[in-house]
Short mmCIF file of C-alpha atoms and ligand atoms in Angstrom, two decimals:
data_model
loop_
_atom_site.label_atom_id
_atom_site.label_comp_id
_atom_site.label_asym_id
_atom_site.label_seq_id
_atom_site.Cartn_x
_atom_site.Cartn_y
_atom_site.Cartn_z
CA MET A 945 19.89 -3.72 -33.05
CA ASP A 946 22.89 -4.09 -30.71
CA GLU A 947 22.77 -6.23 -27.59
CA VAL A 948 22.19 -3.38 -25.13
CA ALA A 949 19.38 -1.92 -27.23
CA GLU A 950 17.73 -5.32 -27.44
CA GLU A 951 18.03 -5.88 -23.71
CA ARG A 952 16.68 -2.42 -23.07
CA GLN A 953 13.73 -2.99 -25.32
CA ARG A 954 12.86 -6.15 -23.43
CA TRP A 955 12.80 -4.30 -20.12
CA LEU A 956 10.92 -1.35 -21.52
CA GLN A 957 8.39 -3.01 -23.76
CA ALA A 958 5.65 -3.05 -21.11
CA PRO A 959 5.93 -0.34 -18.43
CA TYR A 960 2.83 -1.44 -16.50
CA ARG A 961 3.35 -5.04 -15.53
CA SER A 962 2.56 -5.21 -11.84
CA TYR A 963 2.45 -3.01 -8.79
CA LEU A 964 4.73 -4.49 -6.15
CA TYR A 965 3.41 -2.75 -3.06
CA SER A 966 4.64 -5.70 -1.08
CA TYR A 967 7.00 -8.55 -1.69
CA PRO A 968 6.21 -11.40 -1.86
CA HIS A 969 2.79 -10.51 -3.22
CA LYS A 970 -0.15 -11.97 -1.27
CA THR A 971 -1.04 -14.20 -4.22
CA ALA A 972 2.22 -16.03 -3.45
CA TYR A 973 0.93 -16.94 0.03
CA ARG A 974 -0.12 -20.51 0.63
CA PRO A 975 -1.38 -22.60 3.59
CA LEU A 976 1.41 -22.99 6.16
CA GLU A 977 1.62 -26.62 7.20
CA PRO A 978 1.98 -27.09 10.05
CA ALA A 979 0.55 -23.77 11.20
CA LEU A 980 3.05 -21.59 13.09
CA PRO A 981 2.33 -20.57 16.69
CA LEU A 982 2.33 -16.78 16.61
CA GLU A 983 3.65 -16.32 20.11
CA GLU A 984 6.85 -18.18 19.17
CA LEU A 985 7.13 -16.28 15.94
CA TRP A 986 6.91 -12.86 17.55
CA LYS A 987 9.07 -13.81 20.53
CA GLY A 988 11.96 -14.39 18.15
CA GLU A 989 11.45 -11.16 16.24
CA GLU A 990 14.17 -8.72 17.21
CA THR A 991 12.98 -5.37 16.01
CA ASP A 992 13.27 -2.23 18.08
CA TYR A 993 10.15 -0.60 16.71
CA TYR A 994 6.93 -2.06 15.37
CA PHE A 995 4.32 -1.01 12.87
CA LEU A 996 0.68 -1.53 13.88
CA TYR A 997 -1.79 -1.89 11.04
CA MET A 998 -5.58 -2.35 11.22
CA HIS A 999 -7.57 -3.44 8.21
CA ILE A 1000 -11.21 -2.44 7.82
CA PRO A 1001 -12.51 -4.51 4.90
CA PHE A 1002 -15.69 -2.56 4.10
CA CYS A 1003 -16.54 0.02 1.45
CA GLY A 1004 -19.66 1.76 0.24
CA ALA A 1005 -19.31 0.09 -3.17
CA ARG A 1006 -16.54 -1.73 -5.01
CA CYS A 1007 -14.61 0.41 -7.47
CA GLY A 1008 -14.13 -1.07 -10.91
CA PHE A 1009 -10.34 -1.32 -10.67
CA CYS A 1010 -10.07 -2.54 -7.08
CA ASN A 1011 -8.67 -5.93 -6.15
CA LEU A 1012 -8.13 -5.17 -2.46
CA PHE A 1013 -9.64 -7.29 0.27
CA THR A 1014 -12.88 -5.43 0.86
CA LEU A 1015 -16.63 -5.93 0.83
CA PRO A 1016 -19.38 -3.45 -0.06
CA ASP A 1017 -21.29 -3.40 3.24
CA ARG A 1018 -22.53 -0.30 5.04
CA ARG A 1019 -24.38 -2.02 7.87
CA ALA A 1020 -23.45 -0.63 11.27
CA ASP A 1021 -24.11 -3.92 13.11
CA VAL A 1022 -21.76 -5.77 10.75
CA HIS A 1023 -19.08 -3.16 11.40
CA GLU A 1024 -19.54 -3.45 15.13
CA GLN A 1025 -19.25 -7.22 15.16
CA TYR A 1026 -16.12 -6.88 13.10
CA VAL A 1027 -14.52 -4.41 15.51
CA ASP A 1028 -15.46 -6.75 18.40
CA ALA A 1029 -13.51 -9.50 16.63
CA LEU A 1030 -10.60 -7.16 16.00
CA GLU A 1031 -10.50 -6.27 19.68
CA ARG A 1032 -10.57 -9.97 20.61
CA GLN A 1033 -7.61 -10.54 18.32
CA ALA A 1034 -5.76 -7.53 19.77
CA ARG A 1035 -6.26 -8.81 23.33
CA GLN A 1036 -4.75 -12.14 22.37
CA TRP A 1037 -1.79 -10.58 20.61
CA ALA A 1038 -1.06 -7.71 23.00
CA PRO A 1039 0.97 -9.69 25.58
CA TRP A 1040 3.56 -10.57 22.91
CA PHE A 1041 4.26 -6.88 22.40
CA ALA A 1042 4.31 -5.79 26.02
CA GLY A 1043 7.27 -3.47 26.56
CA ARG A 1044 7.87 -3.07 22.84
CA SER A 1045 7.23 0.20 21.01
CA PHE A 1046 5.14 1.01 17.98
CA SER A 1047 6.50 3.82 15.86
CA ARG A 1048 3.77 3.66 13.21
CA PHE A 1049 0.06 3.06 13.24
CA ALA A 1050 -2.06 2.92 10.09
CA VAL A 1051 -5.71 2.18 9.51
CA GLY A 1052 -6.49 1.10 5.98
CA GLY A 1053 -8.91 -0.97 4.03
CA GLY A 1054 -11.38 -0.80 2.53
CA THR A 1055 -12.64 2.50 3.81
CA PRO A 1056 -12.00 2.81 7.56
CA THR A 1057 -14.10 5.97 7.75
CA LEU A 1058 -17.15 4.01 6.69
CA LEU A 1059 -17.29 3.20 10.42
CA GLU A 1060 -19.36 5.66 12.41
CA ALA A 1061 -17.37 8.07 14.59
CA PRO A 1062 -17.73 6.13 17.91
CA LEU A 1063 -16.57 2.91 16.27
CA LEU A 1064 -13.69 4.71 14.59
CA SER A 1065 -12.73 6.06 17.98
CA ARG A 1066 -12.80 2.52 19.36
CA LEU A 1067 -10.07 1.51 16.91
CA PHE A 1068 -7.80 4.08 18.54
CA ASP A 1069 -8.77 2.78 21.99
CA ILE A 1070 -7.74 -0.70 20.89
CA ALA A 1071 -4.45 0.65 19.56
CA ASP A 1072 -3.68 2.69 22.68
CA ARG A 1073 -5.18 0.77 25.56
CA VAL A 1074 -4.90 -2.78 24.32
CA MET A 1075 -1.82 -2.76 22.08
CA GLY A 1076 0.11 -0.12 24.04
CA LEU A 1077 0.57 2.42 21.25
CA ASP A 1078 1.74 5.82 22.45
CA PRO A 1079 0.10 8.19 19.94
CA SER A 1080 2.43 11.02 20.88
CA GLN A 1081 5.42 9.03 19.62
CA ALA A 1082 4.02 7.23 16.60
CA SER A 1083 3.12 8.44 13.15
CA ILE A 1084 -0.58 7.77 12.56
CA SER A 1085 -2.17 7.44 9.16
CA VAL A 1086 -5.80 6.82 8.18
CA GLU A 1087 -7.42 6.30 4.78
CA THR A 1088 -10.69 7.97 3.89
CA SER A 1089 -13.02 8.61 0.96
CA PRO A 1090 -15.02 11.66 -0.19
CA ASP A 1091 -18.39 10.24 0.85
CA THR A 1092 -17.34 9.30 4.39
CA VAL A 1093 -15.18 12.23 5.44
CA THR A 1094 -17.64 13.92 7.80
CA GLU A 1095 -16.81 16.57 10.40
CA GLU A 1096 -17.62 14.12 13.18
CA ARG A 1097 -15.18 11.54 11.93
CA LEU A 1098 -12.51 14.14 11.25
CA HIS A 1099 -12.86 15.32 14.85
CA VAL A 1100 -12.12 11.79 15.99
CA LEU A 1101 -9.03 11.61 13.79
CA LYS A 1102 -7.82 14.99 14.99
CA GLU A 1103 -8.39 14.23 18.67
CA ARG A 1104 -6.55 10.94 18.30
CA LEU A 1105 -3.47 12.73 16.91
CA THR A 1106 -3.67 11.46 13.35
CA ASP A 1107 -0.78 12.85 11.33
CA ARG A 1108 -1.69 11.79 7.84
CA VAL A 1109 -5.10 11.45 6.23
CA SER A 1110 -5.19 9.96 2.77
CA ILE A 1111 -8.21 10.52 0.59
CA GLY A 1112 -8.94 8.56 -2.57
CA ILE A 1113 -10.32 11.06 -5.08
CA GLN A 1114 -9.07 9.34 -8.26
CA SER A 1115 -10.60 11.92 -10.64
CA PHE A 1116 -12.43 15.23 -10.48
CA VAL A 1117 -14.23 14.45 -13.73
CA GLU A 1118 -17.64 12.89 -13.27
CA GLN A 1119 -17.61 10.66 -16.37
CA GLU A 1120 -14.19 9.29 -15.46
CA ALA A 1121 -15.31 8.50 -11.92
CA SER A 1122 -18.45 6.75 -13.08
CA ALA A 1123 -16.47 4.78 -15.68
CA ILE A 1124 -14.65 3.11 -12.78
CA TYR A 1125 -17.91 2.43 -10.95
CA ARG A 1126 -17.32 5.21 -8.50
CA PRO A 1127 -20.42 7.33 -8.88
CA GLN A 1128 -18.87 10.43 -7.39
CA LYS A 1129 -20.01 13.95 -8.11
CA PRO A 1130 -17.02 16.29 -8.53
CA ARG A 1131 -18.67 18.76 -6.17
CA LEU A 1132 -18.78 16.09 -3.46
CA ALA A 1133 -15.08 15.38 -3.90
CA GLU A 1134 -14.26 19.08 -3.75
CA GLU A 1135 -16.34 19.67 -0.63
CA ALA A 1136 -14.77 16.66 1.04
CA LEU A 1137 -11.32 17.97 0.31
CA GLU A 1138 -12.22 21.44 1.57
CA ARG A 1139 -13.55 19.91 4.79
CA LEU A 1140 -10.47 17.80 5.21
CA MET A 1141 -8.01 20.64 4.56
CA ALA A 1142 -9.83 22.84 7.09
CA PHE A 1143 -8.82 20.42 9.86
CA GLU A 1144 -5.15 21.18 9.23
CA PHE A 1145 -3.77 17.71 9.66
CA PRO A 1146 0.03 17.70 9.43
CA LEU A 1147 -0.21 15.81 6.16
CA VAL A 1148 -3.03 15.24 3.70
CA ASN A 1149 -2.53 12.89 0.79
CA VAL A 1150 -4.68 12.85 -2.33
CA ASP A 1151 -4.80 9.73 -4.53
CA LEU A 1152 -5.40 10.18 -8.25
CA ILE A 1153 -5.52 7.63 -11.07
CA TYR A 1154 -4.32 8.07 -14.64
CA GLY A 1155 -5.24 5.97 -17.64
CA LEU A 1156 -8.96 5.99 -16.82
CA PRO A 1157 -11.45 5.16 -19.57
CA GLY A 1158 -12.16 8.34 -21.50
CA GLN A 1159 -9.38 10.30 -19.80
CA THR A 1160 -7.37 12.66 -22.00
CA PRO A 1161 -4.17 14.57 -21.29
CA GLU A 1162 -6.33 17.67 -20.75
CA SER A 1163 -8.75 16.02 -18.34
CA TRP A 1164 -5.85 14.44 -16.45
CA LEU A 1165 -4.19 17.82 -16.06
CA TYR A 1166 -7.51 19.24 -14.90
CA SER A 1167 -7.74 16.70 -12.05
CA LEU A 1168 -4.11 17.20 -11.18
CA GLU A 1169 -4.45 21.00 -11.06
CA LYS A 1170 -7.56 20.68 -8.92
CA ALA A 1171 -5.72 18.47 -6.45
CA ILE A 1172 -2.72 20.82 -6.34
CA SER A 1173 -5.00 23.81 -5.79
CA TYR A 1174 -6.02 22.48 -2.36
CA GLY A 1175 -2.39 22.38 -1.27
CA PRO A 1176 -2.12 18.79 0.03
CA GLY A 1177 1.33 17.89 1.31
CA GLU A 1178 1.34 14.71 -0.73
CA ILE A 1179 -0.15 13.43 -3.97
CA PHE A 1180 -0.04 9.79 -5.07
CA ILE A 1181 -0.59 9.14 -8.77
CA TYR A 1182 -1.57 5.58 -9.68
CA PRO A 1183 -1.63 4.10 -13.17
CA LEU A 1184 -4.89 2.27 -13.74
CA TYR A 1185 -4.53 -1.48 -13.57
CA THR A 1186 -7.32 -3.83 -14.46
CA ARG A 1187 -7.21 -7.57 -13.96
CA GLU A 1188 -9.39 -10.51 -14.82
CA ASN A 1189 -10.66 -10.38 -11.23
CA THR A 1190 -11.58 -6.69 -11.19
CA ILE A 1191 -15.01 -5.43 -12.26
CA LEU A 1192 -13.42 -3.42 -15.03
CA LYS A 1193 -11.83 -5.93 -17.40
CA PRO A 1194 -8.59 -5.37 -19.30
CA ASP A 1195 -10.50 -5.70 -22.58
CA GLN A 1196 -12.73 -2.76 -21.69
CA ILE A 1197 -9.69 -0.56 -21.33
CA ARG A 1198 -7.98 -1.76 -24.47
CA LYS A 1199 -11.12 -0.94 -26.43
CA GLN A 1200 -10.59 2.71 -25.54
CA GLY A 1201 -7.61 2.81 -27.92
CA THR A 1202 -3.96 3.44 -27.26
CA ASP A 1203 -2.43 3.28 -23.83
CA ILE A 1204 -1.43 6.82 -22.86
CA ARG A 1205 -0.43 6.10 -19.26
CA LEU A 1206 3.26 6.78 -19.81
CA GLU A 1207 2.49 10.13 -21.40
CA LEU A 1208 0.15 11.06 -18.52
CA TYR A 1209 2.74 9.99 -15.96
CA GLU A 1210 5.38 12.22 -17.51
CA MET A 1211 3.02 15.19 -17.63
CA ALA A 1212 2.17 14.74 -13.97
CA ARG A 1213 5.77 14.26 -12.91
CA GLN A 1214 6.79 17.54 -14.51
CA ARG A 1215 3.80 19.45 -13.20
CA LEU A 1216 4.18 18.16 -9.65
CA GLU A 1217 7.87 19.01 -9.58
CA GLU A 1218 7.08 22.52 -10.81
CA ALA A 1219 4.51 22.80 -8.02
CA GLY A 1220 7.19 22.01 -5.42
CA TYR A 1221 6.59 18.30 -4.87
CA THR A 1222 9.55 15.93 -4.63
CA GLN A 1223 9.27 12.54 -6.25
CA TYR A 1224 9.86 9.69 -3.77
CA SER A 1225 8.69 6.82 -5.96
CA MET A 1226 6.83 6.29 -9.20
CA ARG A 1227 3.62 7.04 -7.33
CA ARG A 1228 4.51 9.25 -4.40
CA PHE A 1229 5.13 13.00 -4.66
CA SER A 1230 5.46 14.91 -1.43
CA LYS A 1231 6.34 18.27 0.04
CA VAL A 1232 6.73 16.75 3.48
CA ASN A 1233 9.61 14.61 4.59
CA GLY A 1234 9.25 13.90 8.30
CA PHE A 1235 7.21 15.66 10.97
CA ALA A 1236 8.36 18.36 13.38
CA HIS A 1237 5.23 18.44 15.56
CA LYS A 1238 5.86 15.04 17.20
CA ARG A 1239 8.95 13.22 18.32
CA ILE A 1240 8.24 10.08 16.37
CA LEU A 1241 10.24 6.98 17.16
CA PRO A 1242 12.45 5.75 14.34
CA PHE A 1243 11.14 3.13 11.95
CA SER A 1244 12.50 1.01 9.19
CA CYS A 1245 11.33 1.46 5.63
CA GLN A 1246 11.53 -2.30 5.31
CA GLU A 1247 8.28 -2.61 7.27
CA GLU A 1248 9.38 -5.61 9.24
CA GLY A 1249 7.75 -6.02 12.59
CA MET A 1250 4.43 -5.17 11.01
CA VAL A 1251 1.60 -6.33 13.21
CA GLY A 1252 -1.58 -6.57 11.16
CA LEU A 1253 -4.89 -6.76 12.99
CA GLY A 1254 -8.16 -7.48 11.24
CA CYS A 1255 -9.24 -9.72 8.44
CA GLY A 1256 -7.16 -9.21 5.30
CA ALA A 1257 -4.31 -7.52 7.20
CA ARG A 1258 -0.87 -8.87 6.54
CA SER A 1259 1.76 -9.23 9.23
CA TYR A 1260 5.47 -9.30 8.50
CA THR A 1261 8.22 -10.73 10.58
CA ARG A 1262 11.62 -10.88 8.99
CA ARG A 1263 11.21 -14.54 8.06
CA VAL A 1264 7.45 -15.09 7.86
CA HIS A 1265 4.70 -13.04 6.23
CA TYR A 1266 1.19 -14.15 7.06
CA ALA A 1267 -2.45 -13.10 6.71
CA SER A 1268 -5.94 -14.45 6.54
CA ARG A 1269 -6.87 -15.97 3.21
CA TYR A 1270 -7.39 -13.58 0.33
CA GLY A 1271 -10.34 -13.22 -2.03
CA VAL A 1272 -11.83 -10.60 -4.30
CA SER A 1273 -15.27 -11.92 -5.16
CA GLN A 1274 -18.07 -10.87 -2.81
CA ALA A 1275 -18.85 -14.45 -1.83
CA ALA A 1276 -15.23 -15.27 -0.95
CA THR A 1277 -14.64 -12.02 0.93
CA ARG A 1278 -17.87 -12.36 2.87
CA SER A 1279 -17.10 -15.91 3.94
CA ILE A 1280 -13.49 -15.08 4.95
CA ILE A 1281 -14.76 -12.16 7.07
CA ALA A 1282 -17.48 -14.36 8.62
CA ASP A 1283 -14.82 -16.93 9.63
CA TYR A 1284 -12.74 -14.18 11.16
CA VAL A 1285 -15.65 -12.74 13.14
CA ALA A 1286 -16.64 -16.20 14.40
CA ALA A 1287 -13.10 -17.27 15.38
CA GLU A 1288 -12.36 -17.56 19.10
CA ARG A 1289 -8.59 -17.75 18.72
CA HIS A 1290 -6.14 -15.91 16.49
CA ASP A 1291 -2.91 -17.43 17.71
CA GLN A 1292 -1.64 -19.36 14.72
CA ALA A 1293 -0.40 -18.36 11.30
CA ASP A 1294 -1.86 -20.86 8.87
CA TYR A 1295 -1.53 -18.95 5.64
CA GLY A 1296 1.46 -17.00 4.38
CA PHE A 1297 4.98 -17.21 3.04
CA VAL A 1298 8.21 -18.31 4.72
CA LEU A 1299 11.03 -16.21 3.32
CA SER A 1300 14.32 -17.98 2.63
CA GLU A 1301 17.51 -15.92 3.03
CA ALA A 1302 17.46 -15.33 -0.74
CA GLU A 1303 13.89 -14.01 -0.60
CA GLN A 1304 14.72 -11.77 2.36
CA LYS A 1305 17.52 -10.26 0.30
CA ARG A 1306 15.25 -9.80 -2.68
CA ARG A 1307 12.60 -8.14 -0.58
CA TYR A 1308 15.17 -5.79 0.94
CA LEU A 1309 16.45 -4.90 -2.50
CA LEU A 1310 12.97 -4.27 -3.91
CA LYS A 1311 11.85 -2.12 -0.99
CA ALA A 1312 14.97 0.01 -1.36
CA ILE A 1313 15.38 0.32 -5.07
CA LEU A 1314 11.86 1.37 -5.98
CA HIS A 1315 12.13 4.43 -3.75
CA ARG A 1316 14.13 7.60 -4.02
CA GLU A 1317 16.32 6.54 -1.07
CA GLY A 1318 17.78 3.76 -3.22
CA LEU A 1319 19.85 0.78 -2.22
CA GLU A 1320 22.75 1.51 0.07
CA LEU A 1321 25.23 -1.20 -0.83
CA ALA A 1322 27.12 -1.09 2.49
CA ALA A 1323 23.87 -1.41 4.51
CA TYR A 1324 22.90 -4.45 2.45
CA GLU A 1325 26.30 -6.03 3.03
CA GLU A 1326 26.18 -5.31 6.73
CA ARG A 1327 22.77 -6.91 7.01
CA PHE A 1328 23.30 -9.99 4.89
CA GLY A 1329 27.08 -10.48 4.85
CA SER A 1330 27.10 -10.61 1.06
CA ARG A 1331 27.24 -8.13 -1.79
CA ALA A 1332 24.07 -6.93 -3.48
CA MET A 1333 25.72 -6.65 -6.90
CA GLN A 1334 26.83 -10.28 -6.71
CA ASP A 1335 23.59 -11.60 -5.26
CA HIS A 1336 21.51 -9.81 -7.91
CA PRO A 1337 23.21 -9.67 -11.31
CA GLU A 1338 20.13 -7.82 -12.61
CA LEU A 1339 21.50 -4.70 -10.91
CA GLU A 1340 24.43 -4.58 -13.35
CA GLN A 1341 21.90 -4.79 -16.12
CA LEU A 1342 19.94 -1.84 -14.73
CA LEU A 1343 23.15 0.21 -14.67
CA ARG A 1344 24.14 -0.84 -18.17
CA LEU A 1345 20.74 0.05 -19.58
CA GLY A 1346 20.63 3.49 -17.95
CA LEU A 1347 17.75 2.53 -15.67
CA ALA A 1348 19.81 2.98 -12.50
CA GLU A 1349 22.97 4.79 -11.46
CA LEU A 1350 25.48 4.25 -8.71
CA GLU A 1351 26.66 7.23 -6.72
CA ALA A 1352 28.51 7.29 -3.40
CA GLY A 1353 27.66 3.65 -2.74
CA VAL A 1354 23.91 4.08 -3.36
CA LEU A 1355 22.18 2.50 -6.31
CA ARG A 1356 19.19 4.55 -7.45
CA LEU A 1357 16.81 4.43 -10.34
CA THR A 1358 17.28 7.14 -12.97
CA ALA A 1359 14.27 9.18 -14.12
CA LEU A 1360 13.75 6.59 -16.86
CA GLY A 1361 14.05 3.76 -14.34
CA MET A 1362 11.56 5.45 -12.02
CA ALA A 1363 9.02 5.71 -14.85
CA TYR A 1364 9.50 1.99 -15.47
CA SER A 1365 9.36 0.96 -11.81
CA ASP A 1366 6.49 -1.45 -12.42
CA ALA A 1367 8.51 -3.23 -15.10
CA ILE A 1368 11.68 -3.28 -12.99
CA GLY A 1369 9.87 -4.51 -9.89
CA ASP A 1370 8.17 -7.21 -11.90
CA GLU A 1371 11.46 -8.27 -13.50
CA LEU A 1372 13.03 -8.69 -10.06
CA ILE A 1373 10.40 -11.14 -8.77
CA SER A 1374 12.08 -14.48 -8.07
CA ALA A 1375 11.17 -17.52 -10.17
CA ASP A 1376 9.64 -19.25 -7.13
CA VAL A 1377 7.42 -16.32 -6.17
CA ARG A 1378 6.36 -15.81 -9.78
CA GLU A 1379 5.42 -19.46 -10.11
CA ARG A 1380 3.28 -19.24 -6.99
CA MET A 1381 1.64 -16.00 -8.14
CA GLU A 1382 0.82 -17.49 -11.51
CA GLY A 1383 -0.50 -20.65 -9.89
CA TYR A 1384 -2.78 -18.77 -7.54
CA GLU A 1385 -6.44 -19.56 -7.91
CA LEU A 1386 -8.42 -16.51 -7.08
CA ARG A 1387 -11.74 -16.86 -5.36
S1 LIG B 1511 -10.50 1.40 -4.30
FE1 LIG B 1511 -10.74 1.92 -2.14
S2 LIG B 1511 -12.83 2.72 -1.99
FE2 LIG B 1511 -12.73 1.61 -3.95
S3 LIG B 1511 -13.42 -0.48 -3.43
FE3 LIG B 1511 -11.18 -0.48 -3.28
S4 LIG B 1511 -10.77 -0.09 -1.12
FE4 LIG B 1511 -12.92 0.50 -1.51
#
């Protein structure tokens, strides 16, 4: 085997290594000693537009593949106490953002629509009246689930000018849904989607998962066709990941036989493109690129200036990423939420990651390269005063191996590179961040 083929094989041997939805990953966060006063941190953050995020860490039940910060708890009084705490935090943070503008607002979790309609509405009050969000100028996105998407809640989202509603369906096949501990009747998912589509939000996203236990190419296509038939503007397709800390263990998946995720990905990619969706990343396929119904303020894809309210929310300044502590087990999540609800003050960052210049560059590169937009070399140089190709010799490798191409000063993944995004992203993690991630002790 020649050198290039060998190198290529190393990059391509395992397509599904890790999903880098943020960099550095939260398992690389550690206690910040001394803790950083947040007021100082935000005062020095020169960003024109901010991203407001609220995290609602409750779900009806925990799905078998989920390692997000969330707790199965449907109790209304628990939700209310939590929103009280979130409002307290917002009131303490709001003065630092006076006179600054939010161009994005997202509510995620967990399942935000597990909150009853009045409490859901209160989140928007906190965003508008406390944090100073102007909903007519910001893009607003909310996550939901089939069992919580009621008319009453959808009315709240509509009245509060939500632009994008994302619903996690995962599969329209009952056995596949129950295999991931998501006891969801296909009829319920279909009715939920019908209800949601009837509200005519500017953008509806449907999440699907491939590589589920028992899933076949035929059953995957069935779910995909079902989703397409409702005409959502966006479809996210996620490969199934299982970890030692998820309910569904990696061994349980391996027992099912060969890994057909790459085959299912390719089928979906072709079908979605035929159906008029454009691929924006390995997971995101969309018919919508920007909104005409609102004059939304500009925002950066780098997601700096992200102000995360709620327990489990991350906040990003250019130099410091911080959050509350992270856990997956019920006991750990419950105790972290209890500490958050009991806390009087939220004015210090005591857990996170301080990004060196090298890590800032790496983050910029990763955010750009794993998306269709690609890495604009001149923009990188303007921002950092150095050249991306010199700072990151791995980029030459990507070009040599046919995983990326360079055109008009923009480095983009090829179709092959896009399919292997989770290998490429993983390969680009710095040694320091990887060491921290591997040394993380999950609770
Ligand atoms: S995947 Fe979504 S709905 Fe399922 S437990 Fe995780 S956050 Fe909750």
